[in-house]
Amino acid sequence: QKIFFNHLKEAVDAQGFSGGAGIMMDVNTGEIIAMTSYPEYSNNLFINASSSEEKEKKSNYLTSNRKPMLNRAVSGQIVPGSTVKPFMAYAALNEGVIDEFKNIYSSGALVIKNVYGGPDTVFKDWKAHGYIDIKKAIAESSDEYFYQVGGGYKDQPGLGITRIEKYMKMFGFASSTGVDLPGEKAGVVPSPEWKKKNFKDGDWLLGNTYHTSIGQYGFQTTPLELIRSISIIANGGTIVTPHLVGDAEPAGKLDLNQNFLRIVRQGMRMAAEEGGTAHYFNDLPFKVGAKTGTAQLGYNNERVNSWSTGYFPYENPKYAFVYVMESGPYTNTLAASKVMRAIFADIIDQAPEYTK
């Protein structure tokens, strides 16, 4: 936990993020090995603040826009970005929208023609990937691939928002985990009903489906929700109950297609190899299955959330991890997976029993 916190504090402060969180959990039992949130606060100051400096610091805890009183790991509702793509991939495979070998062309942007003569609507990918299948789409985090399997495009059918919502909730998004800590929040999976409730112009549009498919729009998750969902992929379908004390019974078991899970896991393994978005893990002495996420925030996408999540060892999963830096400048130069690689280095050095 000290390792997670020290790296989190250093990275968040150095790169101008508002805060962050890190969790490591046993994928089979739900036992939380480490959980940290930054910025933090001192309990002692609420009891023993005596000097004017201490009283001012206590007051700042309550008024700071960085929200040091918020436990981001448990209660931080954060836009997940591309970390939802493994779950989208499983849904698309299970519904027959694609198969393991379906190639979709990524030109760098999906363009919806305006039939009324106005400007076209452009949904950008972060780069042109060319023809890619589902495993490579996970590994390279192609937005265009997931726009199409989520919302459909030309002759490529899409899941549609109803099935997207169904599968995201099946994997535990938008529901509390039952952790033995107070103040847990649940995330949000956008839907037509959610939009009608929250927007004056409440009609659901195709573009809303596209953005939901890559973990944007109104999508929110807590780091604890995400690590539980990643654990379901790692352990084959068990919904563990995260806990810090004692034991906890699983919350259920999903009847998942193990072949489709295999395909998703292979894509996550490829993400952690050379050429994948989590390539920083490529030289570790153990294999990792991983997924990155960079969620854009603000009217002009001037800020981002940077995520790294996954599980290890790849062949026999024992632990899942989630690391997120929240709301930093888009010009930041430190990806979450790069920091997570440094965390792994310290774990190997100081707590090697967790790497075997």
CSV table of N, CA and C in Angstrom, one decimal, residues 82-184:
chain,number,residue,atom,x,y,z
A,82,SER,N,-11.3,3.7,-22.2
A,82,SER,CA,-11.1,2.5,-22.9
A,82,SER,C,-11.0,1.2,-22.0
A,83,THR,N,-11.0,1.4,-20.7
A,83,THR,CA,-10.9,0.2,-19.8
A,83,THR,C,-12.2,-0.6,-20.0
A,84,VAL,N,-13.3,-0.1,-20.6
A,84,VAL,CA,-14.5,-0.9,-20.8
A,84,VAL,C,-14.4,-1.8,-22.0
A,85,LYS,N,-13.4,-1.6,-22.8
A,85,LYS,CA,-13.4,-2.3,-24.1
A,85,LYS,C,-13.3,-3.9,-24.0
A,86,PRO,N,-12.6,-4.5,-23.0
A,86,PRO,CA,-12.7,-5.9,-22.9
A,86,PRO,C,-14.1,-6.4,-22.7
A,87,PHE,N,-14.9,-5.7,-21.9
A,87,PHE,CA,-16.3,-6.1,-21.7
A,87,PHE,C,-17.2,-5.9,-22.9
A,88,MET,N,-16.9,-4.8,-23.6
A,88,MET,CA,-17.6,-4.6,-24.9
A,88,MET,C,-17.3,-5.7,-25.9
A,89,ALA,N,-16.0,-6.2,-25.9
A,89,ALA,CA,-15.6,-7.2,-26.7
A,89,ALA,C,-16.3,-8.5,-26.4
A,90,TYR,N,-16.4,-8.9,-25.1
A,90,TYR,CA,-17.1,-10.1,-24.8
A,90,TYR,C,-18.6,-10.0,-25.2
A,91,ALA,N,-19.2,-8.9,-25.0
A,91,ALA,CA,-20.6,-8.7,-25.4
A,91,ALA,C,-20.8,-8.9,-26.9
A,92,ALA,N,-19.9,-8.3,-27.7
A,92,ALA,CA,-20.0,-8.4,-29.2
A,92,ALA,C,-19.8,-9.8,-29.6
A,93,LEU,N,-18.9,-10.5,-29.0
A,93,LEU,CA,-18.6,-11.9,-29.4
A,93,LEU,C,-19.8,-12.8,-29.0
A,94,ASN,N,-20.3,-12.6,-27.8
A,94,ASN,CA,-21.4,-13.4,-27.2
A,94,ASN,C,-22.7,-13.2,-28.0
A,95,GLU,N,-22.9,-12.0,-28.5
A,95,GLU,CA,-24.1,-11.7,-29.3
A,95,GLU,C,-24.0,-11.9,-30.8
A,96,GLY,N,-22.8,-12.4,-31.2
A,96,GLY,CA,-22.6,-12.7,-32.6
A,96,GLY,C,-22.5,-11.5,-33.5
A,97,VAL,N,-22.2,-10.3,-32.9
A,97,VAL,CA,-22.0,-9.1,-33.7
A,97,VAL,C,-20.7,-9.2,-34.5
A,98,ILE,N,-19.7,-9.9,-33.9
A,98,ILE,CA,-18.4,-10.2,-34.6
A,98,ILE,C,-18.1,-11.6,-34.2
A,99,ASP,N,-17.0,-12.2,-34.9
A,99,ASP,CA,-16.4,-13.4,-34.4
A,99,ASP,C,-14.9,-13.1,-34.2
A,100,GLU,N,-14.2,-14.1,-33.7
A,100,GLU,CA,-12.8,-13.9,-33.4
A,100,GLU,C,-12.0,-13.4,-34.5
A,101,PHE,N,-12.4,-13.7,-35.8
A,101,PHE,CA,-11.5,-13.3,-36.9
A,101,PHE,C,-12.1,-12.2,-37.7
A,102,LYS,N,-13.1,-11.5,-37.3
A,102,LYS,CA,-13.7,-10.4,-38.0
A,102,LYS,C,-12.8,-9.2,-38.0
A,103,ASN,N,-12.4,-8.8,-39.2
A,103,ASN,CA,-11.5,-7.6,-39.4
A,103,ASN,C,-12.4,-6.4,-39.7
A,104,ILE,N,-12.1,-5.3,-39.0
A,104,ILE,CA,-12.7,-4.0,-39.3
A,104,ILE,C,-11.7,-3.0,-39.6
A,105,TYR,N,-11.9,-2.2,-40.6
A,105,TYR,CA,-10.9,-1.2,-41.0
A,105,TYR,C,-11.0,0.1,-40.2
A,106,SER,N,-9.9,0.5,-39.6
A,106,SER,CA,-9.8,1.7,-38.9
A,106,SER,C,-8.9,2.7,-39.7
A,107,SER,N,-9.6,3.8,-40.2
A,107,SER,CA,-8.9,4.8,-41.0
A,107,SER,C,-8.4,5.9,-40.1
A,108,GLY,N,-8.7,5.9,-38.9
A,108,GLY,CA,-8.4,7.0,-38.0
A,108,GLY,C,-9.6,7.8,-37.6
A,109,ALA,N,-10.7,7.6,-38.3
A,109,ALA,CA,-11.9,8.4,-37.9
A,109,ALA,C,-13.1,7.7,-38.6
A,110,LEU,N,-14.2,7.6,-37.9
A,110,LEU,CA,-15.5,7.1,-38.4
A,110,LEU,C,-16.3,8.3,-38.8
A,111,VAL,N,-16.7,8.4,-40.1
A,111,VAL,CA,-17.4,9.6,-40.6
A,111,VAL,C,-18.9,9.3,-40.9
A,112,ILE,N,-19.8,10.0,-40.3
A,112,ILE,CA,-21.2,9.8,-40.6
A,112,ILE,C,-21.6,11.0,-41.5
A,113,LYS,N,-22.0,10.7,-42.7
A,113,LYS,CA,-22.3,11.7,-43.7
A,113,LYS,C,-23.6,12.4,-43.3
A,114,ASN,N,-23.7,13.7,-43.6
A,114,ASN,CA,-24.9,14.5,-43.3
A,114,ASN,C,-25.7,14.5,-44.6
A,115,VAL,N,-26.8,13.8,-44.6
A,115,VAL,CA,-27.7,13.7,-45.8
A,115,VAL,C,-28.4,15.0,-46.1
A,116,TYR,N,-28.3,15.9,-45.2
A,116,TYR,CA,-29.0,17.2,-45.4
A,116,TYR,C,-28.1,18.3,-45.9
A,117,GLY,N,-26.8,17.9,-46.2
A,117,GLY,CA,-25.9,18.9,-46.8
A,117,GLY,C,-25.0,19.6,-45.9
A,118,GLY,N,-25.2,19.5,-44.6
A,118,GLY,CA,-24.4,20.2,-43.6
A,118,GLY,C,-23.1,19.4,-43.4
A,119,PRO,N,-22.3,19.8,-42.4
A,119,PRO,CA,-21.0,19.2,-42.1
A,119,PRO,C,-21.2,17.7,-41.6
A,120,ASP,N,-20.3,16.9,-42.0
A,120,ASP,CA,-20.3,15.5,-41.6
A,120,ASP,C,-20.0,15.4,-40.1
A,121,THR,N,-20.4,14.3,-39.4
A,121,THR,CA,-20.1,14.1,-38.0
A,121,THR,C,-18.9,13.1,-38.0
A,122,VAL,N,-17.8,13.5,-37.3
A,122,VAL,CA,-16.6,12.7,-37.3
A,122,VAL,C,-16.4,12.2,-35.9
A,123,PHE,N,-16.2,10.9,-35.8
A,123,PHE,CA,-15.8,10.2,-34.5
A,123,PHE,C,-14.4,9.7,-34.6
A,124,LYS,N,-13.5,10.4,-33.9
A,124,LYS,CA,-12.1,10.1,-34.2
A,124,LYS,C,-11.6,8.9,-33.4
A,125,ASP,N,-10.6,8.2,-34.0
A,125,ASP,CA,-9.8,7.2,-33.4
A,125,ASP,C,-8.5,7.9,-33.0
A,126,TRP,N,-7.7,7.3,-32.1
A,126,TRP,CA,-6.5,8.0,-31.7
A,126,TRP,C,-5.4,7.8,-32.7
A,127,LYS,N,-5.6,6.9,-33.6
A,127,LYS,CA,-4.7,6.7,-34.8
A,127,LYS,C,-5.4,5.8,-35.8
A,128,ALA,N,-4.8,5.7,-37.0
A,128,ALA,CA,-5.3,4.7,-38.0
A,128,ALA,C,-4.7,3.4,-37.7
A,129,HIS,N,-5.5,2.4,-37.5
A,129,HIS,CA,-5.0,1.0,-37.1
A,129,HIS,C,-5.0,0.1,-38.3
A,130,GLY,N,-5.7,0.5,-39.4
A,130,GLY,CA,-5.8,-0.4,-40.6
A,130,GLY,C,-6.8,-1.5,-40.2
A,131,TYR,N,-6.7,-2.7,-40.9
A,131,TYR,CA,-7.6,-3.8,-40.6
A,131,TYR,C,-7.1,-4.5,-39.4
A,132,ILE,N,-8.0,-4.7,-38.4
A,132,ILE,CA,-7.7,-5.3,-37.2
A,132,ILE,C,-8.8,-6.2,-36.7
A,133,ASP,N,-8.5,-7.3,-36.0
A,133,ASP,CA,-9.5,-8.1,-35.4
A,133,ASP,C,-9.7,-7.7,-33.9
A,134,ILE,N,-10.6,-8.4,-33.2
A,134,ILE,CA,-11.0,-8.0,-31.9
A,134,ILE,C,-9.8,-8.0,-30.9
A,135,LYS,N,-8.9,-9.0,-31.0
A,135,LYS,CA,-7.8,-9.1,-30.1
A,135,LYS,C,-6.9,-7.9,-30.3
A,136,LYS,N,-6.6,-7.5,-31.5
A,136,LYS,CA,-5.7,-6.4,-31.8
A,136,LYS,C,-6.5,-5.1,-31.5
A,137,ALA,N,-7.8,-5.1,-31.6
A,137,ALA,CA,-8.5,-3.9,-31.2
A,137,ALA,C,-8.4,-3.6,-29.7
A,138,ILE,N,-8.4,-4.7,-28.9
A,138,ILE,CA,-8.2,-4.5,-27.5
A,138,ILE,C,-6.8,-4.1,-27.2
A,139,ALA,N,-5.8,-4.8,-27.9
A,139,ALA,CA,-4.4,-4.5,-27.6
A,139,ALA,C,-4.0,-3.1,-28.0
A,140,GLU,N,-4.5,-2.6,-29.1
A,140,GLU,CA,-4.2,-1.3,-29.6
A,140,GLU,C,-5.2,-0.2,-29.2
A,141,SER,N,-6.3,-0.7,-28.6
A,141,SER,CA,-7.3,0.2,-28.1
A,141,SER,C,-7.9,1.1,-29.2
A,142,SER,N,-8.4,0.4,-30.3
A,142,SER,CA,-9.0,1.1,-31.4
A,142,SER,C,-10.4,1.6,-31.1
A,143,ASP,N,-10.6,2.9,-31.1
A,143,ASP,CA,-11.9,3.5,-30.9
A,143,ASP,C,-12.9,3.1,-32.0
A,144,GLU,N,-12.3,3.2,-33.3
A,144,GLU,CA,-13.2,3.0,-34.4
A,144,GLU,C,-13.8,1.6,-34.5
A,145,TYR,N,-13.0,0.6,-34.1
A,145,TYR,CA,-13.5,-0.8,-34.0
A,145,TYR,C,-14.7,-0.9,-33.1
A,146,PHE,N,-14.5,-0.2,-31.9
A,146,PHE,CA,-15.6,-0.4,-30.9
A,146,PHE,C,-16.8,0.6,-31.2
A,147,TYR,N,-16.5,1.7,-31.9
A,147,TYR,CA,-17.7,2.4,-32.4
A,147,TYR,C,-18.6,1.5,-33.2
A,148,GLN,N,-18.0,0.8,-34.1
A,148,GLN,CA,-18.7,0.0,-35.0
A,148,GLN,C,-19.4,-1.2,-34.3
A,149,VAL,N,-18.7,-1.9,-33.5
A,149,VAL,CA,-19.4,-3.1,-32.8
A,149,VAL,C,-20.4,-2.6,-31.8
A,150,GLY,N,-20.2,-1.4,-31.3
A,150,GLY,CA,-21.2,-0.9,-30.3
A,150,GLY,C,-22.4,-0.3,-31.0
A,151,GLY,N,-22.2,0.6,-32.0
A,151,GLY,CA,-23.4,1.3,-32.6
A,151,GLY,C,-23.7,0.8,-34.0
A,152,GLY,N,-22.8,0.1,-34.6
A,152,GLY,CA,-23.0,-0.3,-36.0
A,152,GLY,C,-22.6,0.7,-37.0
A,153,TYR,N,-22.2,0.3,-38.2
A,153,TYR,CA,-21.8,1.2,-39.2
A,153,TYR,C,-21.9,0.5,-40.6
A,154,LYS,N,-22.6,1.0,-41.5
A,154,LYS,CA,-22.8,0.4,-42.8
A,154,LYS,C,-23.3,-1.0,-42.7
A,155,ASP,N,-22.5,-2.0,-43.2
A,155,ASP,CA,-23.0,-3.4,-43.1
A,155,ASP,C,-22.5,-4.1,-41.8
A,156,GLN,N,-21.8,-3.4,-40.9
A,156,GLN,CA,-21.4,-4.0,-39.7
A,156,GLN,C,-22.5,-3.7,-38.6
A,157,PRO,N,-23.1,-4.8,-38.1
A,157,PRO,CA,-24.2,-4.5,-37.1
A,157,PRO,C,-23.5,-4.2,-35.8
A,158,GLY,N,-24.3,-3.5,-34.9
A,158,GLY,CA,-23.8,-3.1,-33.6
A,158,GLY,C,-24.6,-3.7,-32.5
A,159,LEU,N,-24.1,-3.6,-31.3
A,159,LEU,CA,-24.8,-4.1,-30.2
A,159,LEU,C,-26.1,-3.3,-29.9
A,160,GLY,N,-26.0,-2.0,-30.0
A,160,GLY,CA,-27.0,-1.1,-29.6
A,160,GLY,C,-27.0,-0.8,-28.1
A,161,ILE,N,-27.5,0.3,-27.7
A,161,ILE,CA,-27.3,0.7,-26.3
A,161,ILE,C,-28.0,-0.2,-25.3
A,162,THR,N,-29.1,-0.8,-25.7
A,162,THR,CA,-29.8,-1.7,-24.7
A,162,THR,C,-29.0,-2.9,-24.3
A,163,ARG,N,-28.3,-3.5,-25.3
A,163,ARG,CA,-27.5,-4.7,-25.0
A,163,ARG,C,-26.2,-4.2,-24.3
A,164,ILE,N,-25.6,-3.0,-24.7
A,164,ILE,CA,-24.5,-2.5,-24.0
A,164,ILE,C,-24.7,-2.3,-22.6
A,165,GLU,N,-25.9,-1.7,-22.2
A,165,GLU,CA,-26.2,-1.5,-20.8
A,165,GLU,C,-26.4,-2.8,-20.1
A,166,LYS,N,-27.0,-3.8,-20.8
A,166,LYS,CA,-27.2,-5.1,-20.1
A,166,LYS,C,-25.9,-5.8,-19.8
A,167,TYR,N,-24.9,-5.8,-20.7
A,167,TYR,CA,-23.6,-6.5,-20.4
A,167,TYR,C,-22.8,-5.7,-19.4
A,168,MET,N,-22.8,-4.4,-19.5
A,168,MET,CA,-22.0,-3.6,-18.6
A,168,MET,C,-22.5,-3.8,-17.2
A,169,LYS,N,-23.8,-3.9,-17.0
A,169,LYS,CA,-24.3,-4.1,-15.6
A,169,LYS,C,-24.1,-5.6,-15.2
A,170,MET,N,-24.1,-6.5,-16.2
A,170,MET,CA,-23.9,-7.9,-15.9
A,170,MET,C,-22.4,-8.0,-15.3
A,171,PHE,N,-21.5,-7.3,-15.8
A,171,PHE,CA,-20.1,-7.3,-15.3
A,171,PHE,C,-19.9,-6.5,-14.1
A,172,GLY,N,-20.9,-5.9,-13.6
A,172,GLY,CA,-20.8,-5.2,-12.3
A,172,GLY,C,-20.7,-3.7,-12.3
A,173,PHE,N,-20.8,-3.1,-13.5
A,173,PHE,CA,-20.7,-1.6,-13.6
A,173,PHE,C,-22.1,-1.1,-13.1
A,174,ALA,N,-22.0,0.1,-12.5
A,174,ALA,CA,-23.2,0.8,-12.0
A,174,ALA,C,-23.9,0.1,-10.8
A,175,SER,N,-23.1,-0.6,-10.1
A,175,SER,CA,-23.6,-1.3,-8.9
A,175,SER,C,-22.5,-1.3,-7.8
A,176,SER,N,-22.9,-1.1,-6.6
A,176,SER,CA,-21.9,-1.1,-5.5
A,176,SER,C,-21.4,-2.5,-5.3
A,177,THR,N,-20.2,-2.7,-4.7
A,177,THR,CA,-19.5,-4.0,-4.6
A,177,THR,C,-19.8,-4.6,-3.3
A,178,GLY,N,-20.3,-3.9,-2.3
A,178,GLY,CA,-20.5,-4.4,-0.9
A,178,GLY,C,-19.2,-4.5,-0.1
A,179,VAL,N,-18.2,-3.7,-0.5
A,179,VAL,CA,-17.0,-3.6,0.3
A,179,VAL,C,-17.3,-3.2,1.8
A,180,ASP,N,-16.4,-3.7,2.7
A,180,ASP,CA,-16.6,-3.4,4.1
A,180,ASP,C,-16.0,-2.0,4.5
A,181,LEU,N,-16.4,-1.0,3.8
A,181,LEU,CA,-16.0,0.4,4.0
A,181,LEU,C,-17.2,1.3,3.8
A,182,PRO,N,-17.3,2.4,4.6
A,182,PRO,CA,-18.5,3.3,4.4
A,182,PRO,C,-18.3,4.2,3.2
A,183,GLY,N,-19.4,4.7,2.7
A,183,GLY,CA,-19.4,5.7,1.7
A,183,GLY,C,-19.3,5.3,0.3
A,184,GLU,N,-19.4,4.0,0.0
A,184,GLU,CA,-19.2,3.5,-1.4
A,184,GLU,C,-20.3,4.1,-2.3
